[in-house]
Amino acid sequence: MDNKPARLENLHTDKGKVPVYATGIVTQPWDDYSATDHDVWRRLYERQRRLLVGRAADEFLAAQDAMGMTPDRIPKFADMDQALRDATGWTLVGVEGLLPELDFFDHLANRRFPVTWWIRRPDQVDYIEEPDLFHDLFGHVPLLMNPVFADYMAAYGRGGVKAHGIGPEALQMLTRLYWYTVEFGLIRQKDGLRIYGSGIVSSKGESIHCLDSDAPNRIGFDLERIMRTRYRIDTYQKTYFVIDSFEQLMDATRPDFTPIYARLASRDSIPAGDVLEGDLVFNKGTGEGWATDADV
Ligand code: PHE
Ligand code: FE
């Protein structure tokens, strides 16, 4: 990605000094974070927490507190590990960035969550193209404290290894599931819709847009529907899928996907913004502001 060289210049640490182990694991170079790095963490943390009270799933905010995640300074992965190991047996591993798919699945299947060690620059607080420490640690890690969600993520990793062996179409369907649940999922709680997707909780703009805007569709979770639905990588989502509980997510994804992949392979994909007959519609989006170029 083109912002990488600039980002590396901005840090005291550079790639060459961080020892890389098998499957892309690096030691978090904690002592090398600058005051600016810690400050970026603090600003993002405080801004998102303020916004997410009443918007994010209760479990998410409670888990951040339980893990001892604070705005004070960039957490040490090793410290975050303690609470996580006790709660669900997950651990964190530092990585340089996105991993090859199979390595990523293998980590998840073994309850290791890869966390990018570097944090974005101050001019990137509102948007960054690739996952950084804030997205990974603030966004993904807290829900790994939830036993049901933790099991879902490990099952996803095993399912990923399997889909990788089946072929690119299976992988694409599984990736859509990840996108519309782990990254951009909404959950229905007592007092209304809440956020649990990591891609949303780590974004100020999308944390507001996904719940408050009339533009996007908000539709009930449906496994096969999601597996056929294309998505956006460079704009807010046109559609969010809503689960009732993490148990629902776990139960719906328990069946063997192999026959599902085979059956869906011959069906057309669904554009990101379409609403279909049979959808459980919480909000039919107005489509205001939607990009007209192709979905991924
Ligand atoms: N049950 C899925 C399969 O057989 C695995 C899976 C579980 C995938 C949970 C995603 C989430 O492939
Ligand atoms: Fe992510």
Short mmCIF file of C-alpha atoms and ligand atoms in Angstrom, two decimals:
data_model
loop_
_atom_site.label_atom_id
_atom_site.label_comp_id
_atom_site.label_asym_id
_atom_site.label_seq_id
_atom_site.Cartn_x
_atom_site.Cartn_y
_atom_site.Cartn_z
CA MET A 1 0.00 0.00 0.00
CA ASP A 2 1.32 3.41 -0.87
CA ASN A 3 1.13 4.92 2.60
CA LYS A 4 3.48 2.32 3.99
CA PRO A 5 6.87 3.93 3.29
CA ALA A 6 5.70 7.21 4.82
CA ARG A 7 4.33 5.39 7.80
CA LEU A 8 7.60 3.57 8.39
CA GLU A 9 9.55 6.80 8.14
CA ASN A 10 7.38 8.18 10.86
CA LEU A 11 8.24 5.52 13.38
CA HIS A 12 11.43 4.89 15.24
CA THR A 13 11.18 1.26 14.38
CA ASP A 14 11.44 -0.06 10.90
CA LYS A 15 10.64 -3.36 9.34
CA GLY A 16 14.24 -4.49 9.11
CA LYS A 17 14.74 -4.34 12.88
CA VAL A 18 11.70 -6.36 13.86
CA PRO A 19 12.50 -10.06 13.93
CA VAL A 20 10.07 -12.06 11.79
CA TYR A 21 9.28 -15.60 12.80
CA ALA A 22 7.37 -18.39 11.10
CA THR A 23 3.91 -17.51 9.75
CA GLY A 24 4.66 -13.81 9.96
CA ILE A 25 4.83 -13.37 13.73
CA VAL A 26 6.80 -10.37 15.04
CA THR A 27 7.59 -9.20 18.56
CA GLN A 28 5.72 -6.02 19.40
CA PRO A 29 8.48 -3.38 19.56
CA TRP A 30 6.72 -1.63 22.42
CA ASP A 31 9.66 0.44 23.68
CA ASP A 32 10.04 1.97 20.25
CA TYR A 33 6.61 3.57 20.02
CA SER A 34 6.96 7.35 19.96
CA ALA A 35 4.99 9.82 22.04
CA THR A 36 3.09 10.57 18.84
CA ASP A 37 2.16 6.90 18.44
CA HIS A 38 0.78 6.75 22.00
CA ASP A 39 -1.04 10.01 21.41
CA VAL A 40 -2.73 8.68 18.27
CA TRP A 41 -3.90 5.67 20.28
CA ARG A 42 -5.26 7.92 23.05
CA ARG A 43 -7.08 10.26 20.69
CA LEU A 44 -8.70 7.43 18.77
CA TYR A 45 -9.54 5.48 21.91
CA GLU A 46 -11.21 8.39 23.67
CA ARG A 47 -13.10 9.52 20.60
CA GLN A 48 -14.44 6.05 19.79
CA ARG A 49 -15.36 5.13 23.37
CA ARG A 50 -17.39 8.30 23.75
CA LEU A 51 -19.19 7.53 20.52
CA LEU A 52 -19.69 3.83 21.16
CA VAL A 53 -21.46 3.96 24.51
CA GLY A 54 -25.04 3.16 23.52
CA ARG A 55 -23.95 2.19 20.00
CA ALA A 56 -21.61 -0.75 20.37
CA ALA A 57 -22.81 -4.06 21.80
CA ASP A 58 -22.64 -3.98 25.59
CA GLU A 59 -20.33 -7.01 25.50
CA PHE A 60 -17.81 -5.09 23.44
CA LEU A 61 -17.40 -2.16 25.84
CA ALA A 62 -17.43 -4.39 28.91
CA ALA A 63 -14.72 -6.57 27.38
CA GLN A 64 -12.42 -3.60 26.75
CA ASP A 65 -12.68 -2.71 30.42
CA ALA A 66 -12.24 -6.29 31.54
CA MET A 67 -9.03 -6.59 29.51
CA GLY A 68 -7.64 -3.43 31.02
CA MET A 69 -7.52 -1.64 27.68
CA THR A 70 -7.16 2.08 28.43
CA PRO A 71 -6.47 5.26 26.48
CA ASP A 72 -3.31 5.96 28.51
CA ARG A 73 -0.85 4.28 26.17
CA ILE A 74 -0.68 1.64 23.47
CA PRO A 75 -1.35 -1.62 25.29
CA LYS A 76 1.27 -4.33 25.39
CA PHE A 77 0.02 -7.39 23.59
CA ALA A 78 1.42 -9.53 26.38
CA ASP A 79 -0.73 -7.70 28.95
CA MET A 80 -3.90 -8.03 26.89
CA ASP A 81 -3.16 -11.73 26.63
CA GLN A 82 -3.67 -12.47 30.31
CA ALA A 83 -7.37 -11.74 30.49
CA LEU A 84 -7.95 -13.29 27.10
CA ARG A 85 -6.24 -16.58 27.91
CA ASP A 86 -8.26 -16.93 31.08
CA ALA A 87 -11.58 -16.06 29.45
CA THR A 88 -11.47 -17.96 26.17
CA GLY A 89 -8.00 -19.36 25.55
CA TRP A 90 -7.19 -16.86 22.80
CA THR A 91 -3.76 -15.24 22.51
CA LEU A 92 -2.44 -12.35 20.47
CA VAL A 93 0.44 -12.44 18.03
CA GLY A 94 2.06 -9.36 16.53
CA VAL A 95 2.26 -9.14 12.74
CA GLU A 96 3.59 -6.66 10.18
CA GLY A 97 0.27 -6.49 8.33
CA LEU A 98 -2.12 -8.60 6.31
CA LEU A 99 -1.09 -12.24 6.13
CA PRO A 100 -1.50 -14.79 3.35
CA GLU A 101 -5.00 -16.24 3.72
CA LEU A 102 -3.94 -19.68 4.83
CA ASP A 103 -1.63 -18.32 7.54
CA PHE A 104 -4.42 -16.10 8.80
CA PHE A 105 -6.88 -19.01 8.95
CA ASP A 106 -4.30 -21.18 10.68
CA HIS A 107 -3.79 -18.57 13.40
CA LEU A 108 -7.53 -18.24 14.01
CA ALA A 109 -8.07 -21.98 14.05
CA ASN A 110 -5.44 -22.14 16.80
CA ARG A 111 -6.96 -19.24 18.73
CA ARG A 112 -4.19 -16.81 17.89
CA PHE A 113 -5.35 -13.40 16.75
CA PRO A 114 -2.85 -11.53 14.56
CA VAL A 115 -2.53 -7.87 15.57
CA THR A 116 -0.67 -5.36 13.40
CA TRP A 117 2.11 -3.88 15.56
CA TRP A 118 2.25 -0.37 14.03
CA ILE A 119 -0.26 2.43 14.49
CA ARG A 120 -1.42 4.97 11.90
CA ARG A 121 -0.05 8.49 11.58
CA PRO A 122 -1.91 11.49 13.07
CA ASP A 123 -3.14 12.53 9.62
CA GLN A 124 -4.76 9.10 9.23
CA VAL A 125 -7.01 9.13 12.31
CA ASP A 126 -10.18 9.36 10.24
CA TYR A 127 -9.34 6.87 7.54
CA ILE A 128 -6.68 4.31 6.74
CA GLU A 129 -6.77 1.78 3.93
CA GLU A 130 -5.10 -1.12 5.65
CA PRO A 131 -5.60 -2.52 9.14
CA ASP A 132 -3.32 -1.03 11.80
CA LEU A 133 -2.94 -1.62 15.54
CA PHE A 134 -5.96 0.50 16.38
CA HIS A 135 -8.29 -1.41 14.08
CA ASP A 136 -6.96 -4.80 15.15
CA LEU A 137 -6.60 -4.27 18.89
CA PHE A 138 -9.39 -1.84 19.68
CA GLY A 139 -11.73 -3.27 17.04
CA HIS A 140 -11.20 -7.02 16.91
CA VAL A 141 -9.73 -8.17 20.18
CA PRO A 142 -12.42 -7.25 22.77
CA LEU A 143 -15.08 -9.62 21.48
CA LEU A 144 -12.62 -12.50 21.70
CA MET A 145 -13.40 -12.26 25.44
CA ASN A 146 -16.94 -13.45 24.65
CA PRO A 147 -17.01 -17.28 24.75
CA VAL A 148 -19.50 -17.68 21.92
CA PHE A 149 -17.87 -15.16 19.63
CA ALA A 150 -14.46 -16.63 20.47
CA ASP A 151 -15.67 -20.04 19.33
CA TYR A 152 -17.11 -18.53 16.17
CA MET A 153 -13.76 -17.00 15.24
CA ALA A 154 -11.91 -20.27 15.77
CA ALA A 155 -14.54 -22.17 13.77
CA TYR A 156 -14.16 -19.55 11.06
CA GLY A 157 -10.42 -20.26 10.95
CA ARG A 158 -11.01 -23.99 10.55
CA GLY A 159 -13.64 -23.27 7.92
CA GLY A 160 -11.12 -21.04 6.14
CA VAL A 161 -8.50 -23.77 5.95
CA LYS A 162 -11.18 -26.02 4.48
CA ALA A 163 -12.49 -23.46 2.00
CA HIS A 164 -8.93 -22.73 0.89
CA GLY A 165 -8.63 -26.37 -0.10
CA ILE A 166 -11.93 -26.29 -2.00
CA GLY A 167 -11.18 -23.29 -4.19
CA PRO A 168 -11.49 -19.56 -4.86
CA GLU A 169 -15.29 -19.49 -5.08
CA ALA A 170 -15.66 -21.10 -1.67
CA LEU A 171 -13.12 -18.66 -0.27
CA GLN A 172 -14.99 -15.72 -1.74
CA MET A 173 -18.23 -16.83 -0.08
CA LEU A 174 -16.48 -17.28 3.25
CA THR A 175 -14.83 -13.88 2.92
CA ARG A 176 -18.23 -12.25 2.42
CA LEU A 177 -19.39 -13.89 5.64
CA TYR A 178 -16.39 -12.45 7.49
CA TRP A 179 -17.00 -9.04 6.00
CA TYR A 180 -20.68 -8.86 6.89
CA THR A 181 -20.27 -10.31 10.40
CA VAL A 182 -16.81 -9.86 11.95
CA GLU A 183 -16.05 -6.58 10.16
CA PHE A 184 -19.43 -4.90 9.61
CA GLY A 185 -22.00 -6.77 11.70
CA LEU A 186 -24.87 -5.26 13.67
CA ILE A 187 -26.65 -7.00 16.55
CA ARG A 188 -30.16 -6.48 17.90
CA GLN A 189 -30.15 -5.87 21.65
CA LYS A 190 -32.90 -4.98 24.12
CA ASP A 191 -32.91 -1.31 23.28
CA GLY A 192 -32.26 -1.49 19.56
CA LEU A 193 -29.55 -2.11 17.02
CA ARG A 194 -25.94 -2.07 18.16
CA ILE A 195 -22.58 -2.47 16.48
CA TYR A 196 -20.26 -5.46 16.87
CA GLY A 197 -18.27 -5.30 13.60
CA SER A 198 -14.62 -4.29 13.99
CA GLY A 199 -14.54 -2.28 10.79
CA ILE A 200 -17.31 -0.13 12.20
CA VAL A 201 -16.14 0.34 15.80
CA SER A 202 -12.73 1.51 14.62
CA SER A 203 -14.29 4.16 12.33
CA LYS A 204 -15.88 7.34 13.61
CA GLY A 205 -17.83 8.02 10.43
CA GLU A 206 -19.19 4.53 9.98
CA SER A 207 -20.08 4.15 13.68
CA ILE A 208 -22.58 6.96 13.12
CA HIS A 209 -23.60 6.12 9.57
CA CYS A 210 -24.44 2.45 10.12
CA LEU A 211 -27.06 3.19 12.80
CA ASP A 212 -28.22 6.76 12.20
CA SER A 213 -28.28 7.15 8.43
CA ASP A 214 -31.31 6.30 6.27
CA ALA A 215 -29.01 5.55 3.32
CA PRO A 216 -27.97 1.94 4.01
CA ASN A 217 -30.10 -1.18 4.18
CA ARG A 218 -30.27 -2.95 7.52
CA ILE A 219 -31.33 -6.55 6.94
CA GLY A 220 -31.68 -9.64 9.12
CA PHE A 221 -28.79 -12.12 9.04
CA ASP A 222 -29.19 -14.88 6.45
CA LEU A 223 -26.16 -17.09 5.84
CA GLU A 224 -26.67 -17.97 2.18
CA ARG A 225 -27.87 -14.49 1.30
CA ILE A 226 -24.67 -13.06 2.77
CA MET A 227 -22.49 -15.61 0.98
CA ARG A 228 -23.86 -14.29 -2.31
CA THR A 229 -23.65 -10.58 -1.49
CA ARG A 230 -20.89 -8.35 -2.84
CA TYR A 231 -19.52 -5.56 -0.67
CA ARG A 232 -17.70 -2.23 -0.57
CA ILE A 233 -14.10 -1.82 0.44
CA ASP A 234 -13.66 1.91 -0.16
CA THR A 235 -16.98 3.41 0.97
CA TYR A 236 -19.40 2.81 3.83
CA GLN A 237 -21.38 -0.40 3.37
CA LYS A 238 -24.62 -0.19 1.41
CA THR A 239 -26.07 -3.01 3.50
CA TYR A 240 -25.55 -4.13 7.09
CA PHE A 241 -26.75 -7.54 8.31
CA VAL A 242 -28.23 -7.82 11.77
CA ILE A 243 -27.87 -10.81 14.09
CA ASP A 244 -30.08 -11.42 17.13
CA SER A 245 -27.28 -12.95 19.19
CA PHE A 246 -23.84 -14.48 18.88
CA GLU A 247 -25.53 -17.85 19.46
CA GLN A 248 -27.56 -17.30 16.30
CA LEU A 249 -24.34 -16.66 14.39
CA MET A 250 -22.71 -19.76 15.83
CA ASP A 251 -25.71 -21.99 15.14
CA ALA A 252 -26.20 -20.76 11.59
CA THR A 253 -22.57 -21.43 10.69
CA ARG A 254 -22.29 -24.84 12.36
CA PRO A 255 -23.42 -26.91 9.34
CA ASP A 256 -20.87 -28.22 6.85
CA PHE A 257 -20.44 -25.50 4.22
CA THR A 258 -19.15 -27.85 1.51
CA PRO A 259 -22.58 -28.63 0.00
CA ILE A 260 -23.60 -24.99 0.44
CA TYR A 261 -20.57 -23.79 -1.54
CA ALA A 262 -21.42 -26.30 -4.27
CA ARG A 263 -25.04 -25.24 -4.45
CA LEU A 264 -24.37 -21.49 -4.41
CA ALA A 265 -21.57 -21.64 -6.99
CA SER A 266 -24.06 -21.61 -9.86
CA ARG A 267 -26.11 -18.70 -8.53
CA ASP A 268 -25.57 -15.04 -9.35
CA SER A 269 -23.95 -12.76 -6.82
CA ILE A 270 -26.10 -9.99 -5.32
CA PRO A 271 -25.05 -6.32 -5.69
CA ALA A 272 -24.16 -4.75 -2.33
CA GLY A 273 -27.19 -2.45 -2.18
CA ASP A 274 -29.97 -4.74 -3.41
CA VAL A 275 -32.95 -5.67 -1.24
CA LEU A 276 -34.55 -8.99 -2.10
CA GLU A 277 -37.95 -10.50 -1.63
CA GLY A 278 -37.65 -12.57 1.52
CA ASP A 279 -35.19 -10.22 3.24
CA LEU A 280 -36.06 -9.31 6.80
CA VAL A 281 -35.85 -5.55 6.36
CA PHE A 282 -35.19 -3.28 9.36
CA ASN A 283 -34.41 -0.36 7.09
CA LYS A 284 -34.72 -0.15 3.34
CA GLY A 285 -31.92 2.22 2.41
CA THR A 286 -32.57 5.41 0.49
CA GLY A 287 -29.30 4.83 -1.34
CA GLU A 288 -28.32 8.44 -0.81
CA GLY A 289 -24.69 9.03 -1.60
CA TRP A 290 -24.04 5.53 -2.88
CA ALA A 291 -21.10 5.06 -5.20
CA THR A 292 -22.18 3.87 -8.63
CA ASP A 293 -18.99 1.99 -9.46
CA ALA A 294 -18.85 -1.75 -9.06
CA ASP A 295 -18.91 -3.55 -5.73
CA VAL A 296 -16.14 -5.99 -4.88
N1 PHE B 1 -19.25 -24.76 9.32
C1 PHE B 1 -18.31 -24.16 8.41
C2 PHE B 1 -17.79 -25.16 7.39
O1 PHE B 1 -18.11 -26.29 7.41
C3 PHE B 1 -17.14 -23.56 9.15
C4 PHE B 1 -17.43 -22.19 9.65
C5 PHE B 1 -17.79 -21.95 10.96
C6 PHE B 1 -17.31 -21.12 8.81
C7 PHE B 1 -18.03 -20.68 11.40
C8 PHE B 1 -17.54 -19.85 9.26
C9 PHE B 1 -17.90 -19.61 10.55
O2 PHE B 1 -17.03 -24.78 6.55
FE FE B 2 -10.33 -6.32 10.39
#
